[in-house]
PDB file of C-alpha atoms in Angstrom:
ATOM      1  CA  UNK A  58     152.763 -18.014 166.491  1.00  0.00           C
ATOM      2  CA  UNK A  59     152.003 -17.339 170.301  1.00  0.00           C
ATOM      3  CA  UNK A  60     153.522 -20.537 171.387  1.00  0.00           C
ATOM      4  CA  UNK A  61     156.941 -19.527 169.822  1.00  0.00           C
ATOM      5  CA  UNK A  62     157.142 -16.108 171.427  1.00  0.00           C
ATOM      6  CA  UNK A  63     159.579 -15.763 174.240  1.00  0.00           C
ATOM      7  CA  UNK A  64     157.819 -14.141 177.289  1.00  0.00           C
ATOM      8  CA  UNK A  65     159.972 -12.643 180.185  1.00  0.00           C
ATOM      9  CA  UNK A  66     158.102 -12.721 183.520  1.00  0.00           C
ATOM     10  CA  UNK A  67     159.923 -10.022 185.502  1.00  0.00           C
ATOM     11  CA  UNK A  68     157.463  -9.854 188.431  1.00  0.00           C
ATOM     12  CA  UNK A  69     158.825 -11.833 191.165  1.00  0.00           C
ATOM     13  CA  UNK A  70     155.322 -12.311 192.556  1.00  0.00           C
ATOM     14  CA  UNK A  71     153.947 -13.637 189.423  1.00  0.00           C
ATOM     15  CA  UNK A  72     156.929 -15.973 189.089  1.00  0.00           C
ATOM     16  CA  UNK A  73     156.104 -17.600 192.385  1.00  0.00           C
ATOM     17  CA  UNK A  74     152.560 -18.301 191.774  1.00  0.00           C
ATOM     18  CA  UNK A  75     151.950 -21.781 190.597  1.00  0.00           C
ATOM     19  CA  UNK A  76     148.318 -21.104 189.373  1.00  0.00           C
ATOM     20  CA  UNK A  77     149.392 -18.052 187.220  1.00  0.00           C
ATOM     21  CA  UNK A  78     152.541 -19.917 185.798  1.00  0.00           C
ATOM     22  CA  UNK A  79     150.357 -22.811 184.626  1.00  0.00           C
ATOM     23  CA  UNK A  80     147.744 -20.474 182.952  1.00  0.00           C
ATOM     24  CA  UNK A  81     150.706 -18.643 181.218  1.00  0.00           C
ATOM     25  CA  UNK A  82     152.562 -21.751 179.966  1.00  0.00           C
ATOM     26  CA  UNK A  83     149.302 -23.032 178.271  1.00  0.00           C
ATOM     27  CA  UNK A  84     149.506 -20.343 176.055  1.00  0.00           C
ATOM     28  CA  UNK A  85     153.175 -19.398 175.858  1.00  0.00           C
ATOM     29  CA  UNK A  86     155.186 -22.282 176.705  1.00  0.00           C
ATOM     30  CA  UNK A  87     158.511 -20.448 175.841  1.00  0.00           C
ATOM     31  CA  UNK A  88     158.352 -18.469 179.046  1.00  0.00           C
ATOM     32  CA  UNK A  89     161.099 -17.663 181.335  1.00  0.00           C
ATOM     33  CA  UNK A  90     160.452 -16.481 184.969  1.00  0.00           C
ATOM     34  CA  UNK A  91     162.503 -14.014 187.409  1.00  0.00           C
ATOM     35  CA  UNK A  92     164.519 -16.628 189.347  1.00  0.00           C
ATOM     36  CA  UNK A  93     165.094 -13.897 192.294  1.00  0.00           C
ATOM     37  CA  UNK A  94     162.621 -13.089 195.074  1.00  0.00           C
ATOM     38  CA  UNK A  95     163.075  -9.257 194.334  1.00  0.00           C
ATOM     39  CA  UNK A  96     162.760  -6.744 191.503  1.00  0.00           C
ATOM     40  CA  UNK A  97     165.178  -6.946 188.740  1.00  0.00           C
ATOM     41  CA  UNK A  98     166.995  -3.600 188.075  1.00  0.00           C
ATOM     42  CA  UNK A  99     169.503  -2.130 185.773  1.00  0.00           C
ATOM     43  CA  UNK A 100     171.830  -4.271 183.745  1.00  0.00           C
ATOM     44  CA  UNK A 101     170.371  -7.451 185.399  1.00  0.00           C
ATOM     45  CA  UNK A 102     166.771  -6.276 184.142  1.00  0.00           C
ATOM     46  CA  UNK A 103     168.261  -5.606 180.421  1.00  0.00           C
ATOM     47  CA  UNK A 104     170.119  -8.944 180.333  1.00  0.00           C
ATOM     48  CA  UNK A 105     166.643 -10.686 181.149  1.00  0.00           C
ATOM     49  CA  UNK A 106     164.583  -8.838 178.649  1.00  0.00           C
ATOM     50  CA  UNK A 107     167.372  -8.813 176.016  1.00  0.00           C
ATOM     51  CA  UNK A 108     165.859 -11.605 173.729  1.00  0.00           C
ATOM     52  CA  UNK A 109     162.176 -11.279 174.948  1.00  0.00           C
ATOM     53  CA  UNK A 110     159.359 -10.654 172.560  1.00  0.00           C
ATOM     54  CA  UNK A 111     156.912  -9.847 175.192  1.00  0.00           C
ATOM     55  CA  UNK A 112     157.190  -9.180 179.206  1.00  0.00           C
ATOM     56  CA  UNK A 113     155.021  -9.486 182.279  1.00  0.00           C
ATOM     57  CA  UNK A 114     156.216  -6.627 184.309  1.00  0.00           C
ATOM     58  CA  UNK A 115     155.534  -5.459 187.968  1.00  0.00           C
ATOM     59  CA  UNK A 116     157.197  -2.212 189.180  1.00  0.00           C
ATOM     60  CA  UNK A 117     160.180  -2.600 186.984  1.00  0.00           C
ATOM     61  CA  UNK A 118     161.239   0.637 185.461  1.00  0.00           C
ATOM     62  CA  UNK A 119     160.651   0.605 181.656  1.00  0.00           C
ATOM     63  CA  UNK A 120     162.177   3.465 179.816  1.00  0.00           C
ATOM     64  CA  UNK A 121     164.432   4.619 176.888  1.00  0.00           C
ATOM     65  CA  UNK A 122     167.551   3.010 178.504  1.00  0.00           C
ATOM     66  CA  UNK A 123     166.122  -0.341 178.707  1.00  0.00           C
ATOM     67  CA  UNK A 124     164.042  -0.511 175.554  1.00  0.00           C
ATOM     68  CA  UNK A 125     166.952   0.482 173.318  1.00  0.00           C
ATOM     69  CA  UNK A 126     168.559  -2.489 174.481  1.00  0.00           C
ATOM     70  CA  UNK A 127     165.677  -4.978 173.783  1.00  0.00           C
ATOM     71  CA  UNK A 128     164.941  -4.622 170.180  1.00  0.00           C
ATOM     72  CA  UNK A 129     162.688  -7.788 169.953  1.00  0.00           C
ATOM     73  CA  UNK A 130     160.333  -6.451 172.842  1.00  0.00           C
ATOM     74  CA  UNK A 131     157.014  -5.565 171.592  1.00  0.00           C
ATOM     75  CA  UNK A 132     154.616  -5.596 174.494  1.00  0.00           C
ATOM     76  CA  UNK A 133     154.951  -5.130 178.157  1.00  0.00           C
ATOM     77  CA  UNK A 134     151.777  -6.557 179.996  1.00  0.00           C
ATOM     78  CA  UNK A 135     151.287  -4.890 183.543  1.00  0.00           C
ATOM     79  CA  UNK A 136     151.048  -7.172 186.354  1.00  0.00           C
ATOM     80  CA  UNK A 137     149.361  -4.735 188.865  1.00  0.00           C
ATOM     81  CA  UNK A 138     147.542  -1.371 187.977  1.00  0.00           C
ATOM     82  CA  UNK A 139     149.994   1.494 188.616  1.00  0.00           C
ATOM     83  CA  UNK A 140     151.903   2.800 185.283  1.00  0.00           C
ATOM     84  CA  UNK A 141     154.195   5.499 186.713  1.00  0.00           C
ATOM     85  CA  UNK A 142     157.113   3.070 186.267  1.00  0.00           C
ATOM     86  CA  UNK A 143     156.438   3.000 182.600  1.00  0.00           C
ATOM     87  CA  UNK A 144     157.770   5.529 180.204  1.00  0.00           C
ATOM     88  CA  UNK A 145     154.774   5.774 177.592  1.00  0.00           C
ATOM     89  CA  UNK A 146     156.840   8.122 175.258  1.00  0.00           C
ATOM     90  CA  UNK A 147     159.851   5.670 175.045  1.00  0.00           C
ATOM     91  CA  UNK A 148     157.329   2.618 174.523  1.00  0.00           C
ATOM     92  CA  UNK A 149     155.762   4.793 171.585  1.00  0.00           C
ATOM     93  CA  UNK A 150     159.250   5.553 170.263  1.00  0.00           C
ATOM     94  CA  UNK A 151     160.284   1.905 170.138  1.00  0.00           C
ATOM     95  CA  UNK A 152     157.043   0.504 169.125  1.00  0.00           C
ATOM     96  CA  UNK A 153     156.125  -1.330 172.443  1.00  0.00           C
ATOM     97  CA  UNK A 154     152.645  -1.796 173.420  1.00  0.00           C
ATOM     98  CA  UNK A 155     151.588  -1.724 176.898  1.00  0.00           C
ATOM     99  CA  UNK A 156     148.950  -3.857 178.242  1.00  0.00           C
ATOM    100  CA  UNK A 157     147.109  -2.602 181.150  1.00  0.00           C
ATOM    101  CA  UNK A 158     143.729  -2.788 182.718  1.00  0.00           C
ATOM    102  CA  UNK A 159     142.798  -0.298 185.578  1.00  0.00           C
ATOM    103  CA  UNK A 160     140.963  -1.350 188.842  1.00  0.00           C
ATOM    104  CA  UNK A 161     141.578  -5.027 188.779  1.00  0.00           C
ATOM    105  CA  UNK A 162     142.794  -4.827 192.584  1.00  0.00           C
ATOM    106  CA  UNK A 163     140.390  -2.101 193.501  1.00  0.00           C
ATOM    107  CA  UNK A 164     138.353  -4.062 196.167  1.00  0.00           C
ATOM    108  CA  UNK A 165     141.478  -5.416 197.709  1.00  0.00           C
ATOM    109  CA  UNK A 166     142.977  -1.828 198.157  1.00  0.00           C
ATOM    110  CA  UNK A 167     139.754  -0.479 199.332  1.00  0.00           C
ATOM    111  CA  UNK A 168     139.181  -3.349 201.981  1.00  0.00           C
ATOM    112  CA  UNK A 169     142.652  -2.502 203.316  1.00  0.00           C
ATOM    113  CA  UNK A 170     142.072   1.177 203.693  1.00  0.00           C
ATOM    114  CA  UNK A 171     138.756   0.620 205.320  1.00  0.00           C
ATOM    115  CA  UNK A 172     140.727  -1.769 207.747  1.00  0.00           C
ATOM    116  CA  UNK A 173     143.248   1.084 208.435  1.00  0.00           C
ATOM    117  CA  UNK A 174     140.374   3.347 209.101  1.00  0.00           C
ATOM    118  CA  UNK A 175     138.915   1.296 211.698  1.00  0.00           C
ATOM    119  CA  UNK A 176     142.254   0.435 213.247  1.00  0.00           C
ATOM    120  CA  UNK A 177     143.184   3.981 213.444  1.00  0.00           C
ATOM    121  CA  UNK A 178     139.781   5.276 214.771  1.00  0.00           C
ATOM    122  CA  UNK A 179     139.509   2.510 217.407  1.00  0.00           C
ATOM    123  CA  UNK A 180     143.061   2.682 218.480  1.00  0.00           C
ATOM    124  CA  UNK A 181     143.520  -1.192 217.606  1.00  0.00           C
ATOM    125  CA  UNK A 182     147.015  -1.141 216.309  1.00  0.00           C
ATOM    126  CA  UNK A 183     148.308   1.016 219.456  1.00  0.00           C
ATOM    127  CA  UNK A 184     146.603  -0.856 221.947  1.00  0.00           C
ATOM    128  CA  UNK A 185     147.613  -4.292 220.463  1.00  0.00           C
ATOM    129  CA  UNK A 186     151.343  -2.980 220.401  1.00  0.00           C
ATOM    130  CA  UNK A 187     151.029  -1.999 224.069  1.00  0.00           C
ATOM    131  CA  UNK A 188     149.572  -5.222 225.072  1.00  0.00           C
ATOM    132  CA  UNK A 189     152.114  -7.240 223.452  1.00  0.00           C
ATOM    133  CA  UNK A 190     154.706  -5.354 225.529  1.00  0.00           C
ATOM    134  CA  UNK A 191     152.890  -5.885 228.852  1.00  0.00           C
ATOM    135  CA  UNK A 192     150.978  -2.761 229.124  1.00  0.00           C
ATOM    136  CA  UNK A 193     147.084  -2.750 229.588  1.00  0.00           C
ATOM    137  CA  UNK A 194     145.927   0.502 228.173  1.00  0.00           C
ATOM    138  CA  UNK A 195     141.936   0.667 227.529  1.00  0.00           C
ATOM    139  CA  UNK A 196     141.860   3.715 225.158  1.00  0.00           C
ATOM    140  CA  UNK A 197     139.448   2.749 222.564  1.00  0.00           C
ATOM    141  CA  UNK A 198     139.614   5.659 220.166  1.00  0.00           C
ATOM    142  CA  UNK A 199     136.482   6.833 218.533  1.00  0.00           C
ATOM    143  CA  UNK A 200     133.840   5.318 216.039  1.00  0.00           C
ATOM    144  CA  UNK A 201     134.293   5.782 212.374  1.00  0.00           C
ATOM    145  CA  UNK A 202     130.710   6.017 211.964  1.00  0.00           C
ATOM    146  CA  UNK A 203     129.402   9.464 211.524  1.00  0.00           C
ATOM    147  CA  UNK A 204     132.950  11.225 211.064  1.00  0.00           C
ATOM    148  CA  UNK A 205     134.165  13.048 208.151  1.00  0.00           C
ATOM    149  CA  UNK A 206     136.405  11.202 205.647  1.00  0.00           C
ATOM    150  CA  UNK A 207     138.273  12.940 202.889  1.00  0.00           C
ATOM    151  CA  UNK A 208     139.073  10.987 199.787  1.00  0.00           C
ATOM    152  CA  UNK A 209     141.491  12.687 197.291  1.00  0.00           C
ATOM    153  CA  UNK A 210     141.568  10.674 194.033  1.00  0.00           C
ATOM    154  CA  UNK A 211     138.067   9.206 193.113  1.00  0.00           C
ATOM    155  CA  UNK A 212     139.075   6.598 190.658  1.00  0.00           C
ATOM    156  CA  UNK A 213     138.608   2.853 190.842  1.00  0.00           C
ATOM    157  CA  UNK A 214     140.002   2.466 194.443  1.00  0.00           C
ATOM    158  CA  UNK A 215     138.333   5.979 195.727  1.00  0.00           C
ATOM    159  CA  UNK A 216     135.111   4.776 194.400  1.00  0.00           C
ATOM    160  CA  UNK A 217     135.164   1.238 195.949  1.00  0.00           C
ATOM    161  CA  UNK A 218     135.908   2.682 199.132  1.00  0.00           C
ATOM    162  CA  UNK A 219     133.116   5.054 198.891  1.00  0.00           C
ATOM    163  CA  UNK A 220     130.803   1.925 198.294  1.00  0.00           C
ATOM    164  CA  UNK A 221     132.295   0.278 201.569  1.00  0.00           C
ATOM    165  CA  UNK A 222     131.843   3.384 203.717  1.00  0.00           C
ATOM    166  CA  UNK A 223     127.969   3.590 203.310  1.00  0.00           C
ATOM    167  CA  UNK A 224     127.098   1.611 206.410  1.00  0.00           C
ATOM    168  CA  UNK A 225     129.170   3.966 208.398  1.00  0.00           C
ATOM    169  CA  UNK A 226     127.007   7.089 207.322  1.00  0.00           C
ATOM    170  CA  UNK A 227     130.233   9.409 207.081  1.00  0.00           C
ATOM    171  CA  UNK A 228     130.187  12.658 205.575  1.00  0.00           C
ATOM    172  CA  UNK A 229     132.518  12.257 202.506  1.00  0.00           C
ATOM    173  CA  UNK A 230     134.543  14.957 200.976  1.00  0.00           C
ATOM    174  CA  UNK A 231     136.066  14.147 197.738  1.00  0.00           C
ATOM    175  CA  UNK A 232     138.550  15.580 195.185  1.00  0.00           C
ATOM    176  CA  UNK A 233     139.643  14.500 191.730  1.00  0.00           C
ATOM    177  CA  UNK A 234     141.141  16.122 188.615  1.00  0.00           C
ATOM    178  CA  UNK A 235     138.007  14.812 186.616  1.00  0.00           C
ATOM    179  CA  UNK A 236     134.438  16.246 186.621  1.00  0.00           C
ATOM    180  CA  UNK A 237     132.321  13.804 188.360  1.00  0.00           C
ATOM    181  CA  UNK A 238     129.518  15.818 189.582  1.00  0.00           C
ATOM    182  CA  UNK A 239     126.525  13.266 188.721  1.00  0.00           C
ATOM    183  CA  UNK A 240     128.593  10.425 190.504  1.00  0.00           C
ATOM    184  CA  UNK A 241     129.088  12.882 193.667  1.00  0.00           C
ATOM    185  CA  UNK A 242     125.484  13.712 193.575  1.00  0.00           C
ATOM    186  CA  UNK A 243     123.933  10.324 193.233  1.00  0.00           C
ATOM    187  CA  UNK A 244     126.201   9.382 196.316  1.00  0.00           C
ATOM    188  CA  UNK A 245     125.860  12.072 198.775  1.00  0.00           C
ATOM    189  CA  UNK A 246     129.575  13.185 198.274  1.00  0.00           C
ATOM    190  CA  UNK A 247     130.876  16.835 198.999  1.00  0.00           C
ATOM    191  CA  UNK A 248     132.958  17.872 196.262  1.00  0.00           C
ATOM    192  CA  UNK A 249     135.742  20.093 198.129  1.00  0.00           C
ATOM    193  CA  UNK A 250     139.007  21.528 197.498  1.00  0.00           C
ATOM    194  CA  UNK A 251     142.088  19.706 198.918  1.00  0.00           C
ATOM    195  CA  UNK A 252     142.832  22.352 201.454  1.00  0.00           C
ATOM    196  CA  UNK A 253     139.251  21.780 202.674  1.00  0.00           C
ATOM    197  CA  UNK A 254     139.666  18.139 202.817  1.00  0.00           C
ATOM    198  CA  UNK A 255     142.898  18.514 204.722  1.00  0.00           C
ATOM    199  CA  UNK A 256     141.380  20.913 207.201  1.00  0.00           C
ATOM    200  CA  UNK A 257     137.855  19.457 207.734  1.00  0.00           C
ATOM    201  CA  UNK A 258     138.519  15.691 207.748  1.00  0.00           C
ATOM    202  CA  UNK A 259     138.782  13.289 210.535  1.00  0.00           C
ATOM    203  CA  UNK A 260     140.634  10.864 208.166  1.00  0.00           C
ATOM    204  CA  UNK A 261     142.254  11.780 204.785  1.00  0.00           C
ATOM    205  CA  UNK A 262     142.778   8.819 202.398  1.00  0.00           C
ATOM    206  CA  UNK A 263     145.001   9.289 199.362  1.00  0.00           C
ATOM    207  CA  UNK A 264     143.989   7.215 196.061  1.00  0.00           C
ATOM    208  CA  UNK A 265     145.774   9.263 193.122  1.00  0.00           C
ATOM    209  CA  UNK A 266     148.430   7.901 190.701  1.00  0.00           C
ATOM    210  CA  UNK A 267     151.835   9.308 190.858  1.00  0.00           C
ATOM    211  CA  UNK A 268     152.442  12.121 188.471  1.00  0.00           C
ATOM    212  CA  UNK A 269     154.384  15.320 188.603  1.00  0.00           C
ATOM    213  CA  UNK A 270     151.397  16.978 190.095  1.00  0.00           C
ATOM    214  CA  UNK A 271     150.674  14.580 192.995  1.00  0.00           C
ATOM    215  CA  UNK A 272     154.358  14.072 193.974  1.00  0.00           C
ATOM    216  CA  UNK A 273     154.515  15.241 197.628  1.00  0.00           C
ATOM    217  CA  UNK A 274     150.831  16.025 197.553  1.00  0.00           C
ATOM    218  CA  UNK A 275     151.090  15.422 201.296  1.00  0.00           C
ATOM    219  CA  UNK A 276     153.891  17.699 202.883  1.00  0.00           C
ATOM    220  CA  UNK A 277     154.488  19.956 205.675  1.00  0.00           C
ATOM    221  CA  UNK A 278     152.011  22.626 204.373  1.00  0.00           C
ATOM    222  CA  UNK A 279     149.004  20.257 204.032  1.00  0.00           C
ATOM    223  CA  UNK A 280     149.812  18.107 207.135  1.00  0.00           C
ATOM    224  CA  UNK A 281     149.657  21.648 209.062  1.00  0.00           C
ATOM    225  CA  UNK A 282     146.001  22.092 207.843  1.00  0.00           C
ATOM    226  CA  UNK A 283     144.906  18.782 209.568  1.00  0.00           C
ATOM    227  CA  UNK A 284     143.095  18.592 212.870  1.00  0.00           C
ATOM    228  CA  UNK A 285     145.723  17.339 215.604  1.00  0.00           C
ATOM    229  CA  UNK A 286     142.947  14.436 215.905  1.00  0.00           C
ATOM    230  CA  UNK A 287     143.039  13.402 212.320  1.00  0.00           C
ATOM    231  CA  UNK A 288     144.541  10.686 210.552  1.00  0.00           C
ATOM    232  CA  UNK A 289     146.313  10.205 207.026  1.00  0.00           C
ATOM    233  CA  UNK A 290     146.003   6.936 205.052  1.00  0.00           C
ATOM    234  CA  UNK A 291     148.098   6.344 201.789  1.00  0.00           C
ATOM    235  CA  UNK A 292     147.593   3.192 199.764  1.00  0.00           C
ATOM    236  CA  UNK A 293     148.301   4.917 196.538  1.00  0.00           C
ATOM    237  CA  UNK A 294     151.976   5.375 195.768  1.00  0.00           C
ATOM    238  CA  UNK A 295     154.675   6.187 198.162  1.00  0.00           C
ATOM    239  CA  UNK A 296     155.999   9.592 196.625  1.00  0.00           C
ATOM    240  CA  UNK A 297     152.478  10.938 197.055  1.00  0.00           C
ATOM    241  CA  UNK A 298     153.749  11.761 200.486  1.00  0.00           C
ATOM    242  CA  UNK A 299     156.716  13.391 201.753  1.00  0.00           C
ATOM    243  CA  UNK A 300     158.046  10.902 204.157  1.00  0.00           C
ATOM    244  CA  UNK A 301     160.389  13.456 205.955  1.00  0.00           C
ATOM    245  CA  UNK A 302     157.429  15.683 206.657  1.00  0.00           C
ATOM    246  CA  UNK A 303     155.123  13.215 207.786  1.00  0.00           C
ATOM    247  CA  UNK A 304     157.621  11.573 210.166  1.00  0.00           C
ATOM    248  CA  UNK A 305     157.983  15.327 211.680  1.00  0.00           C
ATOM    249  CA  UNK A 306     154.155  15.778 211.896  1.00  0.00           C
ATOM    250  CA  UNK A 307     153.719  12.393 213.556  1.00  0.00           C
ATOM    251  CA  UNK A 308     156.837  12.977 216.072  1.00  0.00           C
ATOM    252  CA  UNK A 309     155.230  16.306 216.846  1.00  0.00           C
ATOM    253  CA  UNK A 310     151.657  15.164 217.143  1.00  0.00           C
ATOM    254  CA  UNK A 311     150.825  17.466 214.591  1.00  0.00           C
ATOM    255  CA  UNK A 312     148.289  14.726 213.391  1.00  0.00           C
ATOM    256  CA  UNK A 313     147.199  11.948 215.545  1.00  0.00           C
ATOM    257  CA  UNK A 314     148.528   9.036 213.239  1.00  0.00           C
ATOM    258  CA  UNK A 315     148.880   7.585 210.022  1.00  0.00           C
ATOM    259  CA  UNK A 316     148.868   4.417 208.019  1.00  0.00           C
ATOM    260  CA  UNK A 317     151.007   3.359 205.087  1.00  0.00           C
ATOM    261  CA  UNK A 318     150.927   0.727 202.693  1.00  0.00           C
ATOM    262  CA  UNK A 319     153.379   2.334 200.077  1.00  0.00           C
ATOM    263  CA  UNK A 320     156.776   4.278 200.476  1.00  0.00           C
ATOM    264  CA  UNK A 321     158.991   6.093 198.249  1.00  0.00           C
ATOM    265  CA  UNK A 322     161.661   3.677 199.002  1.00  0.00           C
ATOM    266  CA  UNK A 323     160.518   0.152 199.013  1.00  0.00           C
ATOM    267  CA  UNK A 324     161.400  -1.589 201.344  1.00  0.00           C
ATOM    268  CA  UNK A 325     161.918   1.662 203.448  1.00  0.00           C
ATOM    269  CA  UNK A 326     165.139   2.089 205.344  1.00  0.00           C
ATOM    270  CA  UNK A 327     164.095   4.730 208.027  1.00  0.00           C
ATOM    271  CA  UNK A 328     163.423   2.111 210.877  1.00  0.00           C
ATOM    272  CA  UNK A 329     162.937   5.058 213.263  1.00  0.00           C
ATOM    273  CA  UNK A 330     159.983   6.294 210.987  1.00  0.00           C
ATOM    274  CA  UNK A 331     158.694   2.876 210.737  1.00  0.00           C
ATOM    275  CA  UNK A 332     158.655   2.260 214.512  1.00  0.00           C
ATOM    276  CA  UNK A 333     156.860   5.299 215.514  1.00  0.00           C
ATOM    277  CA  UNK A 334     153.970   4.278 217.596  1.00  0.00           C
ATOM    278  CA  UNK A 335     151.390   6.365 215.836  1.00  0.00           C
ATOM    279  CA  UNK A 336     152.467   4.846 212.399  1.00  0.00           C
ATOM    280  CA  UNK A 337     150.666   1.988 211.323  1.00  0.00           C
ATOM    281  CA  UNK A 338     152.649   0.414 208.228  1.00  0.00           C
ATOM    282  CA  UNK A 339     152.332  -2.755 206.109  1.00  0.00           C
ATOM    283  CA  UNK A 340     154.749  -3.967 203.160  1.00  0.00           C
ATOM    284  CA  UNK A 341     152.621  -2.773 199.944  1.00  0.00           C
ATOM    285  CA  UNK A 342     150.112  -5.546 200.325  1.00  0.00           C
ATOM    286  CA  UNK A 343     146.935  -3.354 199.586  1.00  0.00           C
ATOM    287  CA  UNK A 344     146.406  -5.107 196.242  1.00  0.00           C
ATOM    288  CA  UNK A 345     147.604  -8.406 197.253  1.00  0.00           C
ATOM    289  CA  UNK A 346     144.601 -10.054 198.469  1.00  0.00           C
ATOM    290  CA  UNK A 347     144.829 -13.705 196.643  1.00  0.00           C
ATOM    291  CA  UNK A 348     141.862 -12.733 194.583  1.00  0.00           C
ATOM    292  CA  UNK A 349     143.363  -9.586 193.499  1.00  0.00           C
ATOM    293  CA  UNK A 350     146.646 -11.435 192.700  1.00  0.00           C
ATOM    294  CA  UNK A 351     145.019 -13.923 190.453  1.00  0.00           C
ATOM    295  CA  UNK A 352     142.932 -11.094 188.746  1.00  0.00           C
ATOM    296  CA  UNK A 353     146.203  -8.937 187.995  1.00  0.00           C
ATOM    297  CA  UNK A 354     147.686 -11.971 186.812  1.00  0.00           C
ATOM    298  CA  UNK A 355     145.113 -13.167 184.395  1.00  0.00           C
ATOM    299  CA  UNK A 356     144.696  -9.566 183.124  1.00  0.00           C
ATOM    300  CA  UNK A 357     148.370  -9.660 182.180  1.00  0.00           C
ATOM    301  CA  UNK A 358     148.141 -12.936 180.321  1.00  0.00           C
ATOM    302  CA  UNK A 359     144.848 -11.573 178.441  1.00  0.00           C
ATOM    303  CA  UNK A 360     146.722  -8.836 177.272  1.00  0.00           C
ATOM    304  CA  UNK A 361     149.258 -11.054 175.798  1.00  0.00           C
ATOM    305  CA  UNK A 362     146.715 -13.414 174.316  1.00  0.00           C
ATOM    306  CA  UNK A 363     145.120 -10.502 172.639  1.00  0.00           C
ATOM    307  CA  UNK A 364     148.299  -8.833 171.329  1.00  0.00           C
ATOM    308  CA  UNK A 365     149.289 -12.194 169.841  1.00  0.00           C
ATOM    309  CA  UNK A 366     145.905 -13.248 168.260  1.00  0.00           C
TER     310      UNK A 366
END
C-alpha cells in the first residue's frame, strides 16, 4: 500500500541528501523531490503538492489556501521541529495529519548557542574580523564561567543548553510558560520573570516557539532593560525579535552585542544590519549539524511509515 503512495518532498535540504533520499525510496519509491535549491511558495508549492498523498515539509506554509487545492493530501510530515508554518485548524478541517517529533535537533541548536555565548563573551568574532582587515586588537572579552545566563524557553533546546552550561558554573535564570519547578530545583535554576532575566543577565538566550504571545518578545522596551555589557542570542524563530529595535540597540550600544541564527525574513535583506560589527549572524544553521539533519529526516520518514502501516 505504502509503495503506491505519491510522496512529495518540498524541503530543499532533504531533497539534496543522498542518504535520506535512499532511505525514503526504500519505503516510498513513488516519491518526488523539490527540484530547486530553495523553498517553494504560492502556486508553485500548490502545483507540486496537487497530486501528492503525503508530503515531507520544511518551512513551507501549510494553510487552507494550499490544502483546499490538494484533496489527496492526507499527511504532512515535518522535516525539522518548528510548527509555526503549519495551520493546525486547516489541517484538521481537511483531514490532514501532521507528523512531528519535537527536539530531534536539540543538541545541534544547543551547541551552536553555547558557541555563540563563548564567541560573544571572549570577543572572538569581532577580533577575528578586525584581524582579517589588518587590525591587531587584543581585547579578549570576559569569561563565560560564573556569569549570569538568562534562558527564556525551557523546552528541548533550553534544557539541552542548561546541561551544556554545567561546567561553566553560571547562575542560570529561567522562564517558561509551563510549570517546571522540580526541574528547576534539581538543576539549581532560578525561576524568574522575563523582566528580571533581561535586566540581570549577562547573556539572554531565547528558545521559545513563535506564537502570538512570543512575537516580538524582544523589542525596544525589553532591550532597554538589559545591561550595556550584555548580549542577546536568538536561535529560535526570527520574529521573536523585533529586528528594527535590535538594530537600533546595537547601533546605540544599548547592549554590547547579539548573535542571531534566525531572521523574520530569510534570507534577510538589510545588509546594514547584517554588517554591524557587534552582530554575529549565521544563516539558520543551528539545527543543521549532519547528525541533526539525519535525525530530522529519519523522523519525517518514520511518521510516514506509521501513517501508512
